[in-house]
Structures are given as C-alpha cells and as structure tokens.
Coordinates of C-alpha atoms (C1' of nucleotides) in Angstrom, one line a residue:
Chain A
M1 CA 6.5 24.0 6.7
T2 CA 9.7 23.9 7.8
V3 CA 8.6 23.7 11.3
G4 CA 7.1 20.4 12.0
A5 CA 8.1 19.3 15.0
A6 CA 4.3 17.8 16.4
P7 CA 3.1 19.6 19.2
G8 CA 3.4 18.2 22.3
R9 CA 6.3 15.4 22.8
G10 CA 9.1 18.6 22.5
Q11 CA 11.8 16.5 21.1
S12 CA 13.0 20.1 19.0
S13 CA 16.3 20.3 17.6
G14 CA 16.8 20.9 13.6
R15 CA 17.8 17.8 13.2
R16 CA 17.4 17.5 9.1
R17 CA 21.5 18.6 8.1
S18 CA 23.2 15.7 9.6
R19 CA 24.2 14.6 5.8
I20 CA 26.8 13.4 7.0
P21 CA 29.2 10.3 6.1
T22 CA 29.4 9.8 10.1
S23 CA 31.3 6.0 7.9
R24 CA 29.7 3.6 5.7
S25 CA 28.3 2.4 8.6
H26 CA 24.6 2.2 9.3
Q27 CA 22.3 4.5 6.5
I28 CA 19.6 4.6 9.2
D29 CA 21.0 6.5 11.7
N30 CA 19.8 10.3 11.6
A31 CA 18.0 9.7 8.5
A32 CA 15.0 12.8 7.7
L33 CA 12.7 9.8 7.6
S34 CA 13.1 6.6 9.4
D35 CA 11.2 3.5 9.2
R36 CA 11.8 3.4 12.8
E37 CA 10.1 7.1 13.8
I38 CA 7.7 6.1 11.2
V39 CA 6.3 3.3 12.9
R40 CA 6.9 4.3 15.8
V41 CA 4.6 7.6 15.2
A42 CA 2.0 5.3 13.9
R43 CA 2.0 3.1 17.0
E44 CA 0.9 6.0 19.0
I45 CA -2.1 7.1 16.5
I46 CA -3.1 3.7 16.5
A47 CA -3.3 3.5 20.2
K48 CA -5.6 6.6 20.2
V49 CA -7.6 6.6 17.6
G50 CA -7.5 2.8 15.7
V51 CA -6.2 2.1 12.6
D52 CA -8.9 3.1 10.9
G53 CA -8.4 6.5 12.6
L54 CA -5.2 6.2 11.7
T55 CA -4.6 8.3 8.4
M56 CA -2.0 9.2 5.9
R57 CA -2.8 12.5 6.2
Q58 CA -2.0 12.4 10.0
L59 CA 0.8 10.3 10.4
S60 CA 2.5 12.7 7.6
T61 CA 1.6 15.8 9.9
E62 CA 2.7 14.3 13.2
L63 CA 5.6 13.5 11.2
G64 CA 6.1 16.6 10.4
V65 CA 6.0 15.8 6.4
S66 CA 4.1 16.3 3.2
L67 CA 1.5 13.4 2.2
G68 CA 3.9 12.0 -0.7
S69 CA 7.1 12.3 1.4
T70 CA 5.3 9.5 3.8
Y71 CA 4.6 8.1 0.3
H72 CA 8.1 7.8 -0.8
H73 CA 9.1 6.1 2.6
V74 CA 6.3 3.8 2.9
P75 CA 4.3 2.4 -0.4
T76 CA 1.2 1.6 1.1
K77 CA -1.1 1.9 3.9
R78 CA -1.2 -1.6 4.7
D79 CA 2.7 -1.9 4.3
L80 CA 2.9 0.3 6.9
L81 CA 0.5 -1.9 9.2
V82 CA 2.4 -4.9 8.6
L83 CA 5.4 -2.9 9.4
V84 CA 3.7 -2.1 12.9
A85 CA 2.3 -5.7 13.4
R86 CA 5.9 -6.8 12.9
D87 CA 7.0 -4.1 15.1
L88 CA 4.4 -5.4 17.9
F89 CA 5.6 -8.9 17.6
D90 CA 8.7 -8.5 18.6
E91 CA 7.8 -7.5 21.8
V92 CA 6.0 -10.5 23.1
T93 CA 7.7 -12.1 26.1
I94 CA 7.9 -16.0 26.1
P95 CA 9.2 -18.0 29.7
S96 CA 12.2 -19.5 28.8
K97 CA 11.4 -22.2 31.1
G98 CA 9.0 -23.7 32.8
K99 CA 6.3 -26.2 31.4
W100 CA 5.3 -26.0 27.4
D101 CA 1.8 -25.3 27.9
E102 CA 2.2 -22.7 30.6
R103 CA 4.4 -20.9 28.2
L104 CA 2.9 -21.2 25.2
K105 CA -0.6 -19.4 27.2
S106 CA 2.2 -16.8 28.6
A107 CA 3.3 -15.6 25.1
M108 CA -0.5 -16.1 23.8
V109 CA -1.8 -12.9 26.7
S110 CA 1.0 -11.6 26.5
V111 CA 0.3 -11.0 22.4
S112 CA -3.4 -10.3 23.5
D113 CA -2.4 -7.8 25.7
L114 CA -0.2 -6.2 23.3
V115 CA -2.6 -6.8 20.9
E116 CA -5.7 -4.4 22.9
R117 CA -3.6 -1.7 23.5
Y118 CA -4.2 -0.7 19.2
P119 CA -7.2 -1.2 18.4
G120 CA -8.2 -2.8 14.9
I121 CA -4.2 -4.3 14.8
A122 CA -5.8 -8.1 15.4
T123 CA -8.1 -7.5 13.0
F124 CA -5.6 -6.8 10.1
M125 CA -3.4 -9.4 11.8
S126 CA -6.0 -12.2 11.3
A127 CA -6.5 -10.8 7.5
N128 CA -2.9 -11.5 7.4
P129 CA -1.0 -14.1 9.7
V130 CA 1.4 -14.6 6.8
E131 CA 2.8 -11.4 6.6
I132 CA 2.7 -10.1 9.6
M133 CA 4.3 -13.4 12.0
P134 CA 7.8 -12.6 12.8
I135 CA 9.8 -15.6 12.5
K136 CA 11.4 -15.2 15.3
L137 CA 8.7 -15.2 17.0
Y138 CA 7.2 -18.0 15.3
R139 CA 10.4 -20.2 15.4
A140 CA 10.8 -20.1 19.5
L141 CA 7.0 -21.4 19.6
V142 CA 7.4 -23.8 17.5
Q143 CA 10.2 -25.1 19.3
I144 CA 8.6 -25.4 22.6
L145 CA 5.8 -27.9 20.7
T146 CA 8.5 -29.6 19.2
D147 CA 10.7 -29.9 22.3
A148 CA 7.6 -30.4 24.2
G149 CA 7.4 -33.8 21.4
F150 CA 4.7 -32.4 19.2
P151 CA 4.6 -34.3 15.6
V152 CA 5.5 -31.5 13.3
D153 CA 1.4 -31.6 12.1
S154 CA -0.2 -30.9 15.3
V155 CA 2.5 -28.4 15.6
N156 CA 1.0 -26.2 12.3
A157 CA -2.5 -26.7 13.9
V158 CA -1.6 -25.9 17.5
M159 CA -0.5 -22.8 16.0
A160 CA -3.5 -21.5 14.2
T161 CA -5.5 -22.8 16.6
M162 CA -3.9 -20.5 19.1
F163 CA -2.6 -17.7 16.5
F164 CA -7.0 -17.5 15.1
Y165 CA -8.3 -17.5 18.9
V166 CA -6.0 -14.4 20.1
T167 CA -6.4 -12.8 17.0
G168 CA -10.3 -13.3 17.2
T169 CA -10.9 -12.2 20.8
S170 CA -8.8 -9.3 20.1
T171 CA -11.2 -8.2 17.1
G172 CA -14.3 -9.2 18.8
G173 CA -13.3 -8.1 22.1
P174 CA -15.4 -4.5 21.7
S175 CA -18.2 -5.6 20.6
L176 CA -18.4 -8.1 23.8
A177 CA -17.3 -5.4 25.4
S178 CA -19.7 -2.3 24.4
S179 CA -22.3 -5.2 24.3
G180 CA -22.4 -4.6 28.0
M181 CA -22.7 -8.4 28.6
L182 CA -19.0 -9.1 29.7
D183 CA -17.5 -6.7 31.8
D184 CA -13.6 -6.2 31.2
V185 CA -12.7 -8.9 33.9
E186 CA -15.2 -11.6 32.3
M187 CA -13.9 -11.3 28.6
K188 CA -10.2 -11.9 30.6
R189 CA -11.8 -15.1 32.0
L190 CA -13.4 -16.0 28.9
F191 CA -10.3 -15.7 27.1
E192 CA -7.9 -18.0 29.6
D193 CA -11.1 -20.2 29.9
G194 CA -10.7 -20.7 26.7
L195 CA -7.4 -20.9 26.3
D196 CA -7.2 -23.6 28.6
L197 CA -9.2 -25.5 26.4
L198 CA -7.5 -25.1 23.3
L199 CA -4.1 -26.3 25.4
A200 CA -6.0 -28.9 26.5
G201 CA -7.0 -30.3 23.3
A202 CA -3.0 -29.8 22.7
R203 CA -2.0 -32.1 25.4
V204 CA -4.3 -35.1 24.1
R205 CA -1.8 -35.3 21.0
V206 CA 1.8 -35.0 22.9
E207 CA 0.7 -37.4 26.1
Q208 CA -0.7 -40.0 23.6
P209 CA 0.3 -39.3 20.4
R210 CA -1.3 -42.9 18.6
R211 CA -4.0 -43.0 20.2
R212 CA -7.0 -42.5 19.1
T213 CA -9.7 -40.1 20.8
R214 CA -12.9 -42.4 21.4
S215 CA -15.4 -40.6 18.8
G216 CA -12.4 -38.5 17.0
A217 CA -13.4 -38.4 13.4
P218 CA -11.2 -41.0 12.3
R219 CA -9.8 -38.9 9.3
S220 CA -11.4 -36.0 6.7
R221 CA -13.9 -38.2 4.4
Q222 CA -16.2 -35.7 3.3
R223 CA -17.0 -37.8 0.1
G224 CA -14.4 -40.6 -0.1
Chain B
M1 CA -25.3 -16.7 31.6
T2 CA -23.1 -14.4 31.1
V3 CA -22.0 -14.9 27.3
G4 CA -24.9 -15.9 25.8
A5 CA -28.9 -15.2 26.1
A6 CA -28.7 -12.0 23.7
P7 CA -29.5 -8.6 25.5
G8 CA -32.4 -8.3 27.2
R9 CA -33.6 -6.3 23.8
G10 CA -36.6 -7.2 22.9
Q11 CA -37.1 -4.4 21.0
S12 CA -36.7 -1.4 22.4
S13 CA -33.2 -1.2 20.0
G14 CA -36.4 0.2 17.9
R15 CA -36.3 -0.9 14.4
R16 CA -37.1 1.6 12.5
R17 CA -39.4 -0.3 10.3
S18 CA -42.0 -3.0 11.7
R19 CA -44.5 0.1 12.5
I20 CA -47.1 -3.4 13.5
P21 CA -47.4 -5.5 10.8
T22 CA -50.2 -4.6 8.4
S23 CA -52.2 -7.5 9.9
R24 CA -52.2 -11.0 8.1
S25 CA -50.6 -10.3 4.6
H26 CA -46.9 -9.7 4.1
Q27 CA -45.7 -6.6 3.9
I28 CA -42.7 -7.3 1.5
D29 CA -45.6 -7.5 -1.3
N30 CA -44.8 -4.7 -3.9
A31 CA -42.5 -2.7 -2.0
A32 CA -40.1 -1.0 -4.0
L33 CA -37.3 -1.8 -2.3
S34 CA -37.6 -4.6 0.6
D35 CA -34.9 -5.3 2.7
R36 CA -34.7 -9.2 1.9
E37 CA -34.4 -7.7 -1.4
I38 CA -31.4 -5.3 -0.7
V39 CA -30.1 -8.2 1.1
R40 CA -30.1 -11.2 -1.7
V41 CA -28.7 -8.1 -3.8
A42 CA -25.5 -7.1 -1.6
R43 CA -25.0 -11.0 -1.2
E44 CA -23.8 -11.4 -5.3
I45 CA -22.1 -8.4 -4.9
I46 CA -19.6 -9.3 -1.6
A47 CA -19.5 -12.8 -3.3
K48 CA -17.7 -11.6 -6.5
V49 CA -15.9 -8.8 -5.2
G50 CA -16.1 -8.7 -1.2
V51 CA -17.2 -6.9 1.4
D52 CA -14.5 -3.4 0.4
G53 CA -15.7 -4.0 -3.3
L54 CA -19.2 -3.8 -2.2
T55 CA -20.5 -0.3 -2.6
M56 CA -23.0 2.1 -1.1
R57 CA -23.6 3.3 -5.0
Q58 CA -22.8 0.4 -6.4
L59 CA -25.7 -1.8 -4.6
S60 CA -28.2 1.3 -5.3
T61 CA -26.9 0.8 -9.2
E62 CA -27.9 -3.1 -9.6
L63 CA -30.9 -2.5 -7.2
G64 CA -32.2 0.3 -9.4
V65 CA -32.7 3.1 -7.0
S66 CA -30.1 5.9 -6.2
L67 CA -27.7 5.8 -3.4
G68 CA -30.0 8.5 -1.5
S69 CA -32.9 6.3 -1.8
T70 CA -30.8 3.2 -0.6
Y71 CA -30.3 5.0 2.7
H72 CA -33.7 5.0 3.5
H73 CA -33.8 2.0 3.9
V74 CA -30.2 1.0 5.2
P75 CA -29.0 3.4 7.9
T76 CA -25.4 3.0 7.9
K77 CA -23.4 0.3 5.3
R78 CA -22.1 -1.8 9.0
D79 CA -26.1 -2.2 9.1
L80 CA -26.1 -3.2 6.1
L81 CA -23.5 -5.9 6.5
V82 CA -25.2 -7.6 9.8
L83 CA -28.4 -8.2 7.9
V84 CA -26.2 -9.8 5.3
A85 CA -24.1 -11.6 8.0
R86 CA -27.3 -13.1 9.9
D87 CA -28.3 -13.8 6.7
L88 CA -25.7 -15.9 6.2
F89 CA -25.6 -17.7 9.1
D90 CA -29.6 -18.7 8.9
E91 CA -28.0 -21.0 6.6
V92 CA -25.9 -22.6 8.6
T93 CA -27.2 -26.6 9.0
I94 CA -27.0 -28.5 12.0
P95 CA -27.4 -32.3 12.3
S96 CA -30.1 -33.3 14.1
K97 CA -28.5 -36.4 15.1
G98 CA -25.4 -38.0 16.4
K99 CA -23.3 -37.3 18.6
W100 CA -22.1 -33.8 20.1
D101 CA -18.9 -33.2 19.0
E102 CA -19.4 -35.0 15.6
R103 CA -22.5 -32.4 14.8
L104 CA -21.1 -29.3 16.9
K105 CA -18.0 -29.8 14.2
S106 CA -20.1 -30.2 11.3
A107 CA -21.7 -27.2 11.8
M108 CA -18.4 -25.2 12.3
V109 CA -17.7 -27.2 8.9
S110 CA -20.7 -25.8 7.1
V111 CA -20.1 -22.4 8.3
S112 CA -17.0 -21.8 7.4
D113 CA -18.8 -22.7 3.6
L114 CA -20.5 -20.1 3.9
V115 CA -18.4 -17.7 4.9
E116 CA -15.4 -18.4 3.0
R117 CA -17.6 -17.7 -0.3
Y118 CA -18.0 -14.5 0.7
P119 CA -14.6 -12.6 1.0
G120 CA -14.5 -9.8 4.5
I121 CA -17.8 -10.6 6.1
A122 CA -15.6 -13.5 8.3
T123 CA -13.8 -10.4 9.4
F124 CA -16.5 -8.3 9.8
M125 CA -18.1 -11.0 11.9
S126 CA -15.3 -11.8 14.0
A127 CA -15.6 -8.2 14.6
N128 CA -19.6 -7.7 15.8
P129 CA -19.6 -11.5 17.3
V130 CA -22.7 -10.5 19.3
E131 CA -24.9 -7.9 16.6
I132 CA -24.2 -11.0 13.9
M133 CA -25.3 -13.7 15.6
P134 CA -28.9 -15.0 15.4
I135 CA -30.5 -16.5 18.5
K136 CA -32.1 -19.1 16.8
L137 CA -28.4 -20.4 16.0
Y138 CA -27.0 -19.5 19.2
R139 CA -29.6 -21.1 21.1
A140 CA -29.2 -24.6 18.7
L141 CA -25.1 -24.6 19.2
V142 CA -25.5 -24.2 23.2
Q143 CA -28.3 -26.9 23.2
I144 CA -25.4 -29.2 21.8
L145 CA -23.6 -28.6 24.4
T146 CA -25.7 -28.5 27.9
D147 CA -26.9 -31.6 26.8
A148 CA -24.1 -32.9 26.2
G149 CA -23.7 -32.2 30.1
F150 CA -21.7 -29.2 29.8
P151 CA -21.5 -26.8 32.5
V152 CA -22.3 -23.3 32.1
D153 CA -18.5 -21.8 32.2
S154 CA -16.9 -24.4 29.4
V155 CA -20.4 -23.3 27.3
N156 CA -19.3 -20.3 26.6
A157 CA -15.5 -21.2 26.3
V158 CA -16.5 -23.6 23.9
M159 CA -18.6 -21.0 22.2
A160 CA -16.2 -17.9 21.8
T161 CA -13.3 -20.5 21.1
M162 CA -15.2 -22.1 18.1
F163 CA -16.5 -18.6 17.2
F164 CA -12.8 -17.4 16.9
Y165 CA -11.4 -20.0 15.7
V166 CA -13.7 -20.4 12.7
T167 CA -13.7 -16.7 11.9
G168 CA -10.3 -16.4 12.0
T169 CA -9.4 -19.1 10.1
S170 CA -11.9 -17.7 6.9
T171 CA -9.9 -13.7 7.6
G172 CA -6.7 -15.5 7.9
G173 CA -7.7 -18.3 4.6
P174 CA -6.7 -15.9 1.9
S175 CA -3.6 -14.7 3.5
L176 CA -2.1 -18.7 3.8
A177 CA -3.4 -19.5 0.5
S178 CA -2.2 -16.9 -1.6
S179 CA 1.5 -16.9 0.1
G180 CA 1.1 -20.2 -1.7
M181 CA 2.8 -22.3 1.4
L182 CA -0.8 -23.5 1.1
D183 CA -3.5 -24.9 -1.3
D184 CA -7.0 -25.5 -0.9
V185 CA -6.7 -29.1 0.1
E186 CA -4.1 -28.3 2.8
M187 CA -6.0 -25.6 4.1
K188 CA -9.1 -27.7 4.5
R189 CA -7.4 -30.2 6.5
L190 CA -5.7 -27.4 8.7
F191 CA -8.4 -26.3 9.1
E192 CA -10.8 -29.5 10.1
D193 CA -7.3 -30.6 12.2
G194 CA -7.4 -27.4 14.4
L195 CA -11.5 -27.8 14.8
D196 CA -10.3 -31.6 16.4
L197 CA -7.7 -29.7 18.7
L198 CA -10.6 -27.6 19.8
L199 CA -13.6 -30.2 20.2
A200 CA -10.2 -32.7 22.1
G201 CA -9.9 -29.9 24.4
A202 CA -14.0 -29.7 25.3
R203 CA -14.2 -33.5 25.7
V204 CA -12.2 -33.3 28.5
R205 CA -14.3 -31.8 30.3
V206 CA -17.2 -33.0 29.6
E207 CA -15.5 -36.4 30.1
Q208 CA -14.2 -35.6 33.2
P209 CA -15.8 -32.4 34.7
R210 CA -14.2 -31.9 37.8
R211 CA -10.9 -33.1 37.7
R212 CA -8.0 -30.7 37.0
T213 CA -5.2 -31.0 34.2
R214 CA -2.4 -31.8 35.6
S215 CA -1.1 -28.5 34.8
G216 CA -4.3 -26.7 34.0
A217 CA -3.9 -23.1 35.3
P218 CA -6.4 -23.0 38.9
R219 CA -6.7 -19.4 38.3
S220 CA -6.5 -16.4 36.3
R221 CA -3.9 -14.6 38.6
Q222 CA -1.8 -11.8 36.3
R223 CA -2.2 -9.1 39.4
G224 CA -4.5 -8.4 42.7
Chain C
dA1 C1' -43.9 7.6 2.5
dC2 C1' -40.3 7.0 -0.9
dC3 C1' -37.1 8.9 -3.8
dT4 C1' -33.5 12.0 -6.6
dG5 C1' -29.6 14.7 -7.5
dA6 C1' -26.6 17.2 -5.9
dA7 C1' -23.1 18.3 -2.4
dC8 C1' -19.9 17.8 1.9
dA9 C1' -16.2 16.1 3.7
dC10 C1' -12.8 12.7 4.1
dC11 C1' -9.7 8.9 2.1
dG12 C1' -5.7 6.3 -0.1
dT13 C1' -2.8 7.1 -4.0
dT14 C1' 0.1 9.1 -7.5
dC15 C1' 2.6 12.8 -10.1
dA16 C1' 5.0 16.8 -11.8
dA17 C1' 8.0 19.8 -10.2
dG18 C1' 11.0 21.3 -6.9
dT19 C1' 15.9 21.4 -3.8
Chain D
dA1 C1' 17.8 11.5 -3.4
dC2 C1' 13.6 13.4 -0.8
dC3 C1' 10.3 16.0 -0.5
dT4 C1' 6.2 19.7 -1.5
dG5 C1' 1.5 20.8 -4.1
dA6 C1' -2.0 19.4 -5.6
dA7 C1' -4.3 16.5 -7.8
dC8 C1' -7.6 12.5 -9.5
dA9 C1' -10.9 8.8 -8.2
dC10 C1' -12.8 7.4 -5.3
dC11 C1' -15.8 6.5 -0.7
dG12 C1' -20.0 6.6 3.7
dT13 C1' -23.3 9.6 4.7
dT14 C1' -26.4 14.3 4.4
dC15 C1' -30.5 17.0 2.8
dA16 C1' -32.9 20.6 0.2
dA17 C1' -36.5 19.3 -2.9
dG18 C1' -39.8 16.9 -5.5
dT19 C1' -43.7 12.6 -6.4

DNA sequence: ACCTGAACACCGTTCAAGT
DNA sequence: ACCTGAACACCGTTCAAGT
C-alpha cells in the first residue's frame, strides 16, 4: 500500500520524504500525517455519513495509511471527535458589534448552522461540553454577557441554557424532521423562537437584576 | 398544531404485537417473555452500566433466554430503548395544582431526577424526541400552558426549549461533574437556575402576549 | 409461536514486528 | 519515530433448525 492518495481528491504528489528539517520552526509542516489533516478528512467523512458512520478504518483508508498508523496519532475515536468538535467551534462567528442579545443569538445560529452539517456531532458535544468548548469562544461569549451587565451567576446560567438548547435542538432536529411534522423552515423558526424565548428570560436579569419576578421561586428549597 | 399532536399514527405503524386482545383477560399472564419484563430488566441494566453498557446479550442472559429469543420480541436495540424511555416518562409526576410555572418546573425537575439515574438515556431521548414522548405526558404539559393563556406558537417554543434543555443538561451533566468544576449541589443549582431563566422568558409571553420585546428579532430573515 | 445455536459483518483497540 | 499486518474482544443482527 504505497499509493494512498485517496480517490477523487487529486492532490497527488509524493509527500512523504520531507523529513528535511527545514529549520527548527514548526514541526507540523509536512509531517507524514498531521493532526490537521486527520481532522480535515474526519470532518469530510462525518459530513457524509455522520459520527456513527465515521470508522477508524474508513478514516485510515481515506488518509492512505493503515489503521494502526491512525491510532499512532489519535489515541481514541473519542479524542478524534474532540478535535473535530473544537475545530468546528473555531469557525463560529460572533458579531463584533450590536446589542448583546443580538450578538448572542447570531452566534448561536452560527453554531446551529455549523453543527447541523455534521450529523451526530451535536450529540457528542452535548455529552462532552467541557472537553469540546474552545476557551476562546467561551471567553468571547462570557465577555458579551459581562459587558451587558450580567452578574456572574447569571452568566453561567445563560451560557449553559443556550449551549444545551442549541446542541439539543441540533440533536433532535433530524427526528422532528423525519417525523414529517416539521419541515426545514418550520424547524428553523421553532429553533429561533426558542432562542428568543431564552433571551427574553436572560433580558429580565439585566434589566431588573435585583427585582424578584412575581412568581419566581425564591430559592431551591426542596427540603429545608 | 404543528409540533405536538403526535403523528396521526392511530396504529398504522403496525405493531407486530397486539394481535387483537384475547378478550378480557390480560395477555401477559404467563407469557414466556413479556415486553414489560424485558423493559424492566433493561432498565436495571441501564441503571448499572448505562445505555452503551446495555448489551442485547447481557439482557438475554439476565432474562434467561437466548439472544435470538430477545430479538423475537424486540426488533432492534433502538426499539427497546424507545420502550424504556417511554416507560420512564410514564413516571414523571406533574403537580395537579399550583401556578403554571411552578408546575412546569416541578415536572422538569422530575424528568431530570428520573433520567439522571439512567446514564445515556437522556442522549437517546434528545435524539429521538418524537418517538419517545408519551402522548399523555405531552398533552398534560400542553394543557398547563394553554390554561395559562399561552398562544399556540409559544406553547411549542416553550415545550421544545424545556425538553432540549432538560435532556441536554442530563446529557452533559456527567461531563461537567467529572471535570471537577461542578459538584452535585452546584449542578443542581445550575440546572434549576437555567430552568428559572427559561420560565422567565416564557412568562413574558403570557404577561404581555402581544408586546414586542424591545430588541426581539421581528422575524427570521436570514435570506429571502 | 416461540426458542436455540451458530454464524455474519462489522466495530474500536492493541501490538509485535518491520523501516 | 512512524508505520504495517494481524489479531483480540467485543457488538448488533440474522437465520436455519428445533420444540
């Protein structure tokens, strides 16, 4: 198996020698098999057949290496998915200006649009929120909320609520769609509607940070 | 009536079971292997080792039958999980009196408490919202909202948002917990806090049903 | 009708052995 | 250091054959 060079995607060339220490700069460069390349191909496969359809064997074949070789770079499939998820999140766009709620909504729509192109990744994300959230994105979102005047506790609540809502929607979307009860347009509307609902709830906290809502539970007092 | 109203599925979906009831007597009786029993044992296993740990083989062993025999009663593992999920939802308790938001919150806490005892089931639920939601529970929740004066559209939005938030939280909970950043108590608080946030957003819609929030997006106008 | 035993077609993961 | 070939230990699912 010396050939490799996946079908379809030209890009032949015998990149392989390239052991040449061009300098002591980056060692990624032309490495036989970079994490970057692995993630790129994995994304392609997931886009086509979903996370469950992604096989370490199929990935290896498409990379032009053996199964064992792939495992030399990525310890487990889970680790691979973490890399993929982070890579995806890096593409989330956040408007640099505008009202906080509009920026937030836009960011969430961006996440949703991105994630729905990779079946099964939303499920993985919602099961691994800590591992997959890139610090950069996380900080950016927190910044928006703190700038808007949210108290720390509320920041976490808003972040968690949005995250789980978005991943949940993306996870359950296919089910709703295939059930025939909702088409794509209605799905999109339901998604944004829920987002608005959520943001409305958040808005209450900045506009009246210390006012109790008339029926709001004062605390968690299950068993005092 | 888009979201809810479970698909017209009277029984067109052809359950292979239910071959005309044997008159007035229960057909469970001494049946070698009832669905009820299968679900019961499956739940036990899931409680111990999670959905992924549940194996059709293990289930068969614990039922005292062969693998093929189990498959004679349950077509696929997925179908089994649907039965399990529905069985779980049947135990959700909804307060019969109280303010709508308190009843709703209580119901969601009930779902959360129930679901977190069965690792992996929340993930399955959020991926199969339509299939697993028992009509009875669905109707009860809708009733609470309509009684509270919610317009139809908002009912769907509130339902979807809550469902995905709850399943998402339950799905991601273990990750947050094992990361060491949140203990059980803090998790519970975060969960309820998010729920309050969500309900606050819902409250806006009944209290001021036709007033536009000051920065609310008027429509979905992405393109076209 | 229900059940069994055995197989099929996969998986993720590991590892001695090569270069 | 990187890669290969082959295996291991599972899975879900199917099915001819029994009773």
